[in-house]
Coordinates of C-alpha atoms in Angstrom, one line a residue:
Chain A
X262 CA -18.0 113.9 101.3
X263 CA -17.7 117.6 100.4
X264 CA -20.9 117.4 98.5
X265 CA -22.6 116.0 101.5
X266 CA -21.5 118.9 103.8
X267 CA -23.0 121.4 101.5
X268 CA -26.3 119.6 101.4
X269 CA -29.2 121.7 102.6
X270 CA -30.5 119.1 105.0
X271 CA -27.3 118.9 107.0
X272 CA -27.6 118.7 110.8
X273 CA -25.1 120.6 113.0
X274 CA -23.7 117.2 114.1
X275 CA -22.4 116.6 110.6
X276 CA -20.9 120.1 110.4
X277 CA -19.1 119.5 113.7
X278 CA -17.6 116.2 112.7
X279 CA -16.4 117.8 109.4
X280 CA -14.5 120.4 111.4
X281 CA -12.1 117.8 112.8
X282 CA -11.8 116.4 109.3
X283 CA -11.0 119.8 107.7
X284 CA -8.5 120.5 110.5
X285 CA -6.8 117.3 109.5
X286 CA -7.0 118.3 105.8
X287 CA -5.4 121.7 106.5
X288 CA -2.6 120.0 108.4
X289 CA -1.9 117.6 105.5
X290 CA -2.1 120.2 102.8
X291 CA -0.2 122.8 104.9
X292 CA 2.5 120.2 105.6
X293 CA 2.9 119.5 101.9
X294 CA 3.1 123.2 101.1
X295 CA 5.8 123.7 103.7
X296 CA 7.7 120.7 102.2
X297 CA 7.5 122.2 98.7
X298 CA 8.7 125.7 99.8
X299 CA 11.5 124.2 101.9
X300 CA 12.8 122.3 98.9
X301 CA 12.4 125.2 96.4
X302 CA 15.9 126.8 96.5
X303 CA 17.9 123.7 97.3
X304 CA 16.4 122.1 94.2
X305 CA 17.1 125.3 92.2
X306 CA 13.5 125.5 91.2
X307 CA 14.0 129.3 90.7
X308 CA 15.8 128.5 87.5
X309 CA 12.4 127.6 85.9
X310 CA 12.6 130.7 83.7
X311 CA 15.5 129.2 81.8
X312 CA 13.0 126.8 80.3
X313 CA 11.9 129.7 78.3
X314 CA 15.0 132.0 78.0
X315 CA 17.2 129.0 76.9
X316 CA 14.4 127.3 74.9
X317 CA 16.5 127.8 71.8
X318 CA 18.7 124.8 72.8
X319 CA 15.6 122.7 73.3
X320 CA 14.3 123.8 69.9
X321 CA 17.6 122.7 68.4
X322 CA 17.1 119.2 69.8
X323 CA 13.5 119.2 68.7
X324 CA 14.5 120.1 65.2
X325 CA 17.1 117.4 65.3
X326 CA 14.2 114.9 65.8
X327 CA 12.8 116.3 62.6
X328 CA 16.0 115.6 60.7
X329 CA 17.5 112.5 62.4
X330 CA 20.7 111.2 61.0
X331 CA 20.6 107.5 60.1
X332 CA 24.1 107.3 58.8
X333 CA 25.3 105.2 61.8
X334 CA 22.1 103.3 62.3
X335 CA 23.6 99.8 62.2
X336 CA 26.1 100.8 64.8
X337 CA 23.3 102.1 67.0
X338 CA 21.3 98.9 66.5
X339 CA 24.3 96.8 67.4
X340 CA 24.7 98.8 70.6
X341 CA 20.9 98.5 71.3
X342 CA 21.1 94.7 70.9
X343 CA 24.0 94.6 73.2
X344 CA 22.0 96.6 75.7
X345 CA 19.2 94.0 75.6
X346 CA 21.8 91.3 76.0
X347 CA 23.1 93.0 79.1
X348 CA 19.5 93.0 80.5
X349 CA 19.0 89.4 79.6
X350 CA 22.0 88.2 81.6
X351 CA 21.5 90.6 84.4
X352 CA 17.9 89.4 84.8
X353 CA 18.6 85.7 84.3
X354 CA 21.3 85.6 87.0
X355 CA 19.0 87.6 89.4
X356 CA 16.1 85.2 88.8
X357 CA 18.3 82.2 89.6
X358 CA 19.6 83.7 92.8
X359 CA 16.2 85.2 93.8
X360 CA 14.7 81.7 94.2
X361 CA 16.8 80.7 97.2
X362 CA 16.9 84.2 98.6
X363 CA 13.2 84.7 98.1
X364 CA 12.4 81.4 99.9
X365 CA 14.8 82.2 102.7
X366 CA 13.2 85.5 103.3
X367 CA 9.7 84.1 103.6
X368 CA 8.3 83.9 107.1
X369 CA 6.4 80.7 106.4
X370 CA 9.5 78.9 105.0
X371 CA 12.4 79.8 107.2
X372 CA 13.0 80.7 110.9
X373 CA 13.2 84.4 111.8
X374 CA 17.0 84.3 112.4
X375 CA 17.4 83.4 108.7
X376 CA 14.6 85.5 107.4
X377 CA 15.7 88.8 109.0
X378 CA 19.4 88.8 107.9
X379 CA 18.5 87.7 104.3
X380 CA 15.8 90.4 104.1
X381 CA 18.2 93.1 105.3
X382 CA 20.7 92.0 102.7
X383 CA 18.0 92.2 100.0
X384 CA 17.0 95.6 101.3
X385 CA 20.6 96.8 100.8
X386 CA 20.7 95.3 97.2
X387 CA 17.5 97.1 96.4
X388 CA 18.3 100.4 98.1
X389 CA 21.3 101.0 96.0
X390 CA 20.6 102.1 92.4
X391 CA 21.8 100.2 89.4
X392 CA 24.0 103.1 88.3
X393 CA 25.8 103.2 91.6
X394 CA 26.4 99.4 91.4
X395 CA 27.6 100.0 87.8
X396 CA 30.2 102.6 89.0
X397 CA 31.4 100.1 91.7
X398 CA 31.6 97.2 89.2
X399 CA 33.4 99.3 86.6
X400 CA 36.1 99.8 89.3
X401 CA 36.1 96.0 90.1
X402 CA 35.9 94.4 86.6
X403 CA 36.7 97.2 84.3
X404 CA 34.8 99.2 81.7
X405 CA 32.3 97.4 79.6
X406 CA 29.1 95.4 79.5
X407 CA 30.1 92.9 82.2
X408 CA 30.0 95.7 84.8
X409 CA 26.5 96.5 83.6
X410 CA 25.4 92.8 83.9
X411 CA 26.7 92.7 87.4
X412 CA 25.0 95.9 88.4
X413 CA 21.6 94.8 87.1
X414 CA 22.1 91.4 88.6
X415 CA 22.7 92.6 92.1
X416 CA 20.0 95.3 92.2
X417 CA 17.4 93.0 90.5
X418 CA 18.1 90.2 93.0
X419 CA 17.1 92.6 95.8
X420 CA 13.9 93.4 94.0
X421 CA 12.9 89.9 92.8
X422 CA 13.7 88.2 96.1
X423 CA 11.3 90.5 97.8
X424 CA 8.5 89.9 95.2
X425 CA 9.2 86.2 95.2
X426 CA 9.0 85.9 99.0
X427 CA 5.7 87.8 99.0
X428 CA 4.3 85.3 96.6
X429 CA 5.6 82.4 98.8
X430 CA 4.0 83.9 101.9
X431 CA 0.6 84.0 100.2
X432 CA 0.5 80.3 99.2
X433 CA -2.1 77.8 100.4
X434 CA -0.3 75.8 103.1
X435 CA -2.6 72.8 102.9
X436 CA -1.0 71.1 99.8
X437 CA 2.4 71.6 101.4
X438 CA 1.2 69.8 104.5
X439 CA -0.2 67.0 102.4
X440 CA 3.3 66.5 100.9
X441 CA 4.9 66.8 104.3
X442 CA 2.6 64.0 105.5
X443 CA 4.1 61.6 103.0
X444 CA 7.5 61.8 104.6
X445 CA 9.0 64.2 102.1
X446 CA 12.1 66.3 102.9
X447 CA 11.8 70.1 103.3
X448 CA 13.3 70.7 99.9
X449 CA 10.8 68.3 98.3
X450 CA 8.0 70.1 100.1
X451 CA 9.2 73.3 98.3
X452 CA 9.7 71.6 94.9
X453 CA 6.3 69.9 94.9
X454 CA 4.2 72.1 97.2
X455 CA 5.4 75.6 97.0
X456 CA 7.0 76.1 93.5
X457 CA 3.9 74.9 91.5
X458 CA 1.8 77.4 93.4
X459 CA 4.0 80.4 92.9
X460 CA 5.5 79.7 89.5
X461 CA 3.1 81.8 87.4
X462 CA 3.6 84.8 89.6
X463 CA 7.3 84.3 89.7
X464 CA 7.5 84.2 85.9
X465 CA 5.4 87.3 85.6
X466 CA 7.6 89.2 88.1
X467 CA 10.7 88.1 86.2
X468 CA 9.4 89.2 82.9
X469 CA 8.4 92.6 84.3
X470 CA 11.9 93.0 85.8
X471 CA 13.3 92.2 82.4
X472 CA 11.3 95.0 80.9
X473 CA 12.6 97.4 83.6
X474 CA 16.1 96.2 83.1
X475 CA 16.1 96.9 79.4
X476 CA 15.2 100.5 80.3
X477 CA 17.8 100.7 83.0
X478 CA 20.5 99.2 80.8
X479 CA 20.1 102.1 78.3
X480 CA 21.6 104.4 80.9
X481 CA 24.3 102.1 82.3
X482 CA 26.6 103.2 79.5
X483 CA 26.7 106.7 81.0
X484 CA 29.2 105.4 83.6
X485 CA 31.0 103.2 81.2
X486 CA 29.2 100.0 81.9
X487 CA 28.4 99.2 78.2
X488 CA 25.5 99.4 75.9
X489 CA 23.8 102.2 74.0
X490 CA 24.0 104.6 76.9
X491 CA 27.7 105.2 76.2
X492 CA 27.0 106.2 72.6
X493 CA 24.1 108.4 73.7
X494 CA 26.2 110.1 76.3
X495 CA 28.9 110.9 73.8
X496 CA 26.5 112.3 71.2
X497 CA 24.8 114.5 73.8
X498 CA 28.1 115.8 75.1
X499 CA 29.2 116.5 71.5
X500 CA 26.0 118.4 70.7
X501 CA 25.3 116.0 67.8
X502 CA 21.5 116.6 67.8
X503 CA 20.6 114.6 64.8
X504 CA 22.5 111.5 66.2
X505 CA 21.0 111.9 69.6
X506 CA 17.6 112.0 68.1
X507 CA 18.2 108.8 66.2
X508 CA 19.5 107.1 69.4
X509 CA 16.4 108.2 71.3
X510 CA 14.1 106.9 68.6
X511 CA 16.0 103.5 68.6
X512 CA 15.6 103.3 72.4
X513 CA 12.0 104.2 72.4
X514 CA 11.1 101.6 69.7
X515 CA 13.2 98.8 71.3
X516 CA 11.8 99.4 74.7
X517 CA 8.2 99.5 73.3
X518 CA 8.8 96.2 71.5
X519 CA 10.3 94.5 74.5
X520 CA 7.4 95.8 76.7
X521 CA 4.8 94.5 74.2
X522 CA 6.4 91.0 73.9
X523 CA 6.9 90.7 77.6
X524 CA 3.3 91.8 78.4
X525 CA 2.0 89.2 76.0
X526 CA 4.1 86.5 77.6
X527 CA 3.0 87.6 81.1
X528 CA -0.6 87.3 80.0
X529 CA 0.1 83.8 78.9
X530 CA 1.6 82.5 82.1
X531 CA -0.9 83.9 84.5
Chain B
X41 CA 1.2 45.7 118.6
X42 CA -1.3 48.6 118.3
X43 CA -1.2 50.6 115.1
X44 CA -1.8 53.8 117.1
X45 CA -1.6 54.4 120.8
X46 CA -2.2 57.8 122.3
X47 CA -1.2 58.3 125.9
X48 CA -2.3 61.3 128.0
X49 CA -2.1 63.8 125.1
X50 CA -3.1 67.4 125.9
X51 CA -3.1 70.5 123.7
X52 CA -3.9 74.1 124.4
X53 CA -4.5 76.6 121.6
X54 CA -4.0 79.9 123.5
X55 CA -6.5 79.6 126.4
X56 CA -8.6 76.9 124.8
X57 CA -8.1 73.3 126.0
X58 CA -8.5 71.4 122.7
X59 CA -7.4 68.0 123.9
X60 CA -7.7 66.9 127.5
X61 CA -5.4 64.0 128.3
X62 CA -6.6 61.8 125.6
X63 CA -5.9 58.1 125.7
X64 CA -6.7 55.5 123.1
X65 CA -5.3 52.5 121.4
X66 CA -6.2 51.2 117.9
X67 CA -5.2 47.7 116.7
X68 CA -3.7 46.9 113.3
X69 CA -6.3 46.5 110.5
X70 CA -9.1 48.2 112.3
X71 CA -11.4 50.8 110.7
X72 CA -12.3 53.3 113.4
X73 CA -14.6 56.3 113.2
X74 CA -13.8 59.4 115.2
X75 CA -17.0 61.4 115.7
X76 CA -17.8 64.7 117.5
X77 CA -19.3 68.0 116.8
X78 CA -17.2 70.7 115.2
X79 CA -14.6 72.0 117.7
X80 CA -14.6 68.7 119.7
X81 CA -11.0 68.0 118.8
X82 CA -11.3 65.4 116.0
X83 CA -9.0 67.2 113.6
X84 CA -6.6 68.2 116.3
X85 CA -6.2 64.6 117.5
X86 CA -5.6 63.4 113.9
X87 CA -3.1 66.1 113.3
X88 CA -1.2 65.1 116.5
X89 CA -1.1 61.5 115.5
X90 CA 0.3 62.5 112.1
X91 CA 2.9 64.6 113.8
X92 CA 1.7 67.7 112.0
X93 CA 1.0 69.4 115.3
X94 CA 2.9 69.3 118.6
X95 CA 1.1 68.7 121.9
X96 CA 1.7 70.7 125.1
X97 CA 5.0 70.2 126.8
X98 CA 4.7 67.8 129.7
X99 CA 1.9 65.9 128.2
X100 CA 2.1 62.3 126.9
X101 CA 2.9 60.7 123.6
X102 CA 1.4 59.6 120.4
X103 CA 2.8 56.3 119.0
X104 CA 2.5 54.7 115.6
X105 CA 3.4 51.0 115.5
X106 CA 5.0 51.3 118.9
X107 CA 7.3 54.1 117.8
X108 CA 6.7 57.6 119.3
X109 CA 6.1 60.2 116.7
X110 CA 5.9 62.8 119.4
X111 CA 6.4 62.8 123.1
X112 CA 6.3 65.5 125.8
X113 CA 5.5 68.1 123.2
X114 CA 8.5 67.3 121.0
X115 CA 8.5 65.6 117.6
X116 CA 10.6 62.5 117.3
X117 CA 13.8 62.9 115.5
X118 CA 12.7 60.2 113.1
X119 CA 9.3 61.8 112.5
X120 CA 9.9 62.0 108.8
X121 CA 10.6 58.3 108.6
X122 CA 7.5 57.5 110.6
X123 CA 5.3 59.7 108.5
X124 CA 6.2 57.4 105.6
X125 CA 4.0 54.7 107.3
X126 CA 1.1 57.1 107.6
X127 CA -1.1 58.4 104.8
X128 CA -3.1 61.5 105.7
X129 CA -6.3 62.6 103.8
X130 CA -7.7 66.0 104.5
X131 CA -11.1 67.6 104.1
X132 CA -9.8 70.0 101.5
X133 CA -8.0 67.2 99.6
X134 CA -4.6 68.9 99.9
X135 CA -3.5 68.0 96.4
X136 CA -1.3 70.5 94.5
X137 CA -3.9 71.9 92.2
X138 CA -1.6 72.9 89.4
X139 CA 0.2 69.6 89.1
X140 CA -1.2 66.6 87.2
X141 CA -3.0 64.0 89.3
X142 CA -0.3 61.4 88.6
X143 CA 2.4 63.7 90.0
X144 CA 0.4 64.3 93.1
X145 CA 0.2 60.5 93.5
X146 CA 4.0 60.0 92.8
X147 CA 4.6 62.5 95.6
X148 CA 3.6 59.5 97.8
X149 CA 6.9 57.8 96.8
X150 CA 9.1 60.7 98.0
X151 CA 9.7 59.1 101.4
X152 CA 10.8 55.8 99.9
X153 CA 13.0 56.7 96.9
X154 CA 16.5 58.4 97.0
X155 CA 16.1 62.0 98.0
X156 CA 17.9 63.4 94.9
X157 CA 15.7 61.4 92.5
X158 CA 12.5 62.5 94.2
X159 CA 13.7 66.1 94.4
X160 CA 14.4 66.2 90.7
X161 CA 11.2 64.4 89.8
X162 CA 13.0 61.5 88.1
X163 CA 10.5 58.7 88.5
X164 CA 11.0 55.4 86.8
X165 CA 8.6 53.8 84.4
X166 CA 7.7 51.2 87.1
X167 CA 6.9 53.9 89.6
X168 CA 4.6 55.7 87.1
X169 CA 2.9 52.4 86.4
X170 CA 2.4 51.9 90.1
X171 CA 0.9 55.3 90.5
X172 CA -1.3 54.7 87.4
X173 CA -2.5 51.4 88.9
X174 CA -3.3 53.0 92.2
X175 CA -5.4 55.6 90.4
X176 CA -7.2 53.0 88.4
X177 CA -7.9 51.1 91.6
X178 CA -9.7 54.0 93.2
X179 CA -11.5 54.6 89.9
X180 CA -9.8 57.7 88.5
X181 CA -7.2 56.1 86.3
X182 CA -8.3 57.9 83.2
X183 CA -7.8 61.3 84.8
X184 CA -4.1 60.7 85.5
X185 CA -2.7 63.4 83.4
X186 CA -5.3 66.1 84.1
X187 CA -4.5 68.9 86.5
X188 CA -5.7 68.1 90.0
X189 CA -7.8 71.3 90.0
X190 CA -10.0 70.0 87.2
X191 CA -11.2 67.0 89.3
X192 CA -14.4 67.0 91.3
X193 CA -14.1 66.9 95.1
X194 CA -14.8 63.2 95.3
X195 CA -12.3 62.4 92.6
X196 CA -9.6 64.5 94.3
X197 CA -10.2 62.7 97.5
X198 CA -9.9 59.3 95.8
X199 CA -6.6 60.5 94.2
X200 CA -5.4 61.4 97.7
X201 CA -6.2 57.8 98.8
X202 CA -4.2 56.6 95.7
X203 CA -1.3 58.7 97.0
X204 CA -1.5 56.9 100.4
X205 CA -1.6 53.5 98.6
X206 CA 1.5 54.4 96.5
X207 CA 3.1 55.5 99.7
X208 CA 2.5 52.0 101.1
X209 CA 1.1 53.6 104.2
X210 CA 0.1 51.1 106.9
X211 CA -2.1 53.6 108.6
X212 CA -4.5 56.0 107.0
X213 CA -5.7 59.1 108.8
X214 CA -8.6 60.7 107.1
X215 CA -9.6 64.0 108.6
X216 CA -13.2 64.7 107.6
X217 CA -12.7 63.2 104.1
X218 CA -16.3 63.5 103.1
X219 CA -17.4 66.7 104.8
X220 CA -17.3 68.8 101.6
X221 CA -18.7 66.1 99.3
X222 CA -22.2 65.3 98.1
X223 CA -23.7 62.0 99.4
X224 CA -22.9 59.9 96.3
X225 CA -19.3 61.0 96.2
X226 CA -19.1 60.6 100.0
X227 CA -20.2 57.0 99.7
X228 CA -17.7 56.2 97.0
X229 CA -14.9 57.7 99.1
X230 CA -16.0 55.7 102.2
X231 CA -16.3 52.6 100.0
X232 CA -12.7 53.1 98.9
X233 CA -11.5 53.6 102.4
X234 CA -13.3 50.4 103.5
X235 CA -11.8 48.5 100.6
X236 CA -8.2 49.4 101.3
X237 CA -8.7 48.5 105.0
X238 CA -10.2 45.1 104.1
X239 CA -7.9 44.2 101.2
X240 CA -4.6 45.7 102.2
X241 CA -4.9 45.4 105.9
X242 CA -4.4 49.2 106.3
X243 CA -5.5 50.6 109.6
X244 CA -8.0 53.4 108.9
X245 CA -9.0 56.2 111.3
X246 CA -11.6 58.4 109.8
X247 CA -13.1 61.5 111.5
X248 CA -16.7 62.0 110.5
X249 CA -19.4 64.6 111.1
X250 CA -22.2 62.2 110.5
X251 CA -22.8 59.2 112.7
X252 CA -24.7 57.4 109.9
X253 CA -21.4 56.8 108.0
X254 CA -19.7 55.6 111.2
X255 CA -22.5 53.0 111.8
X256 CA -22.4 51.8 108.2
X257 CA -18.6 51.6 107.6
X258 CA -16.8 51.4 110.9
X259 CA -17.2 48.6 113.4
X260 CA -15.7 50.8 116.2
X261 CA -16.3 54.5 117.0
X262 CA -14.5 56.8 119.3
X263 CA -16.6 59.9 120.2
X264 CA -15.0 63.1 121.4
X265 CA -16.6 66.1 123.2
X266 CA -14.7 69.2 124.2
X267 CA -11.3 67.4 123.7
X268 CA -12.3 64.3 125.8
X269 CA -13.1 60.8 124.8
X270 CA -16.7 60.3 125.8
X271 CA -17.3 57.0 124.1
X272 CA -15.2 54.2 122.7
X273 CA -16.9 51.1 121.6
X274 CA -18.9 49.3 118.9
X275 CA -20.6 51.7 116.5
X276 CA -23.9 49.8 116.8
X277 CA -24.2 51.0 120.4
X278 CA -24.4 54.6 119.1
X279 CA -28.1 54.9 118.9
X280 CA -29.5 58.3 118.3
X281 CA -30.8 58.3 121.8
X282 CA -27.4 57.6 123.2
X283 CA -25.9 60.4 121.0
X284 CA -28.4 62.8 122.5
X285 CA -27.4 61.7 125.9
X286 CA -23.7 62.3 125.0
X287 CA -24.0 65.6 123.2
X288 CA -27.4 67.0 124.2
X289 CA -28.5 69.7 121.8
X290 CA -25.2 69.4 119.8
X291 CA -26.2 65.9 118.7
X292 CA -28.4 67.3 116.0
X293 CA -25.2 68.4 114.2
X294 CA -24.1 64.7 114.0
X295 CA -27.2 63.2 112.5
X296 CA -28.2 63.9 108.9
X297 CA -31.9 64.7 108.8
X298 CA -32.1 63.1 105.4
X299 CA -30.0 60.1 106.4
X300 CA -29.4 58.4 103.1
X301 CA -27.9 55.3 104.5
X302 CA -28.7 52.9 107.3
X303 CA -31.9 51.6 108.8
X304 CA -34.2 54.3 107.9
X305 CA -36.9 52.7 110.0
X306 CA -34.9 53.2 113.2
X307 CA -34.1 56.8 112.4
X308 CA -37.7 57.5 112.0
X309 CA -38.6 55.6 115.1
X310 CA -36.7 58.2 117.2
X311 CA -38.5 61.4 116.6
X312 CA -36.8 63.1 119.6
X313 CA -33.7 63.5 117.6
X314 CA -35.4 64.8 114.6
X315 CA -37.6 67.3 116.5
X316 CA -37.6 70.5 114.4
X317 CA -35.8 68.8 111.6
X318 CA -37.0 68.8 108.0
X319 CA -37.9 65.2 107.7
X320 CA -41.2 64.1 109.2
X321 CA -42.3 60.4 109.2
X322 CA -43.6 59.5 105.8

């Protein structure tokens, strides 16, 4: 567009129309600038100079990466496996519950007086971060991995139910009608008409959430909900740079491997 | 006892009057064609008889074997039980494309076997043999374990007829079953419909776009125009001249210019209908 306005052959009409466009642009960009200035001090952005004056601390971390300590490696690996195990159960429970919740929050499957309440409940599950749920569940079931599983489970149910219902709303209704015409029950319509259509998408969504949950699970330990996050938090607090570096390396490699495997699986189901 | 009786059925879609107080009665074992230009209400009527669509409140009833499937704009409480008696075949086949053909056919049993068994997909060996036999009968037995999406249109349509057979439907409603098929597949599908009507005594109502197929396969034709029955009688009475009288310009849509089927001599003898069409007398 901008290139066009600067073109020599432009008529005054084009220039005039561009005025309203640029007025709109000024409004958008000006609004963004105001937003950034307004948030500057509350976000303590004025401390940016510390990035350089206190860069020594960062350098120490960085040098820790150059000399990571592998003395406790098998302990870290055990914690990492535990973290993945937390993600496995959190995701599995969420997938199971997202099937009914996803169908009940689809406009083409349930009446509005069911869809709306279920959707609002899923909104709430989704709006609250895993860490917040983890804190709540630590209070309810005590410190440890189970609180982490529950936190992932509730939050992921909110996310997956929404994704599942979007897939259900996009199905071809005609095969479902064909099954209804044989005298099948509503549940049978879903089993034979809806699920086969959405299954590849559902599997793909579930695998993607498993990837995300492995990532999320690495920080659940910060609030005492089990996994490698707890070890990480302790070593950061204790200024054990070499150990912290080792933990970060373990996390990066694990998350990468999980992502690669899950991507491969997703490509297979779609 | 009529297989189907429709009594003062009316339907509005928004402001459009799709069915205008339609009355008709079809006896058991008949094979009846439903013809009309697109938008004349053929599909709407079939969907109402199958109980897939509800008529306007205050309008009449659709009855299947003397039991109302809908009345006064409300579905009967036993609509699900009644649908068991009715097989529906759609233009777009309506098979579940990711499931094997045989599972699509076994779906026809859902209304007759215990709900828990159907829901879990636990079909007995006999039931699978029944489905396999039905597929063989319509000529696609060897494709039983392929995904439905890998079949051609005509094969899918015949698998849909197999589903109705397994369902032990006494009434078969076919909504434009051959509209998206090539002539050879269309003939095989119509042959199959005629066979199940003749051999199993299943009542068949088939909506068609082309009057040639009605004349060839169905003794009786009901013609619709703008949601009204304009003709109900022997298909042989539906000469091209009479169609022109019924539909005017729109009749061209109902007659295949390259009519592959019946009495080519007569089609050629009536050049009025073919005016402007591609086929000239040889």
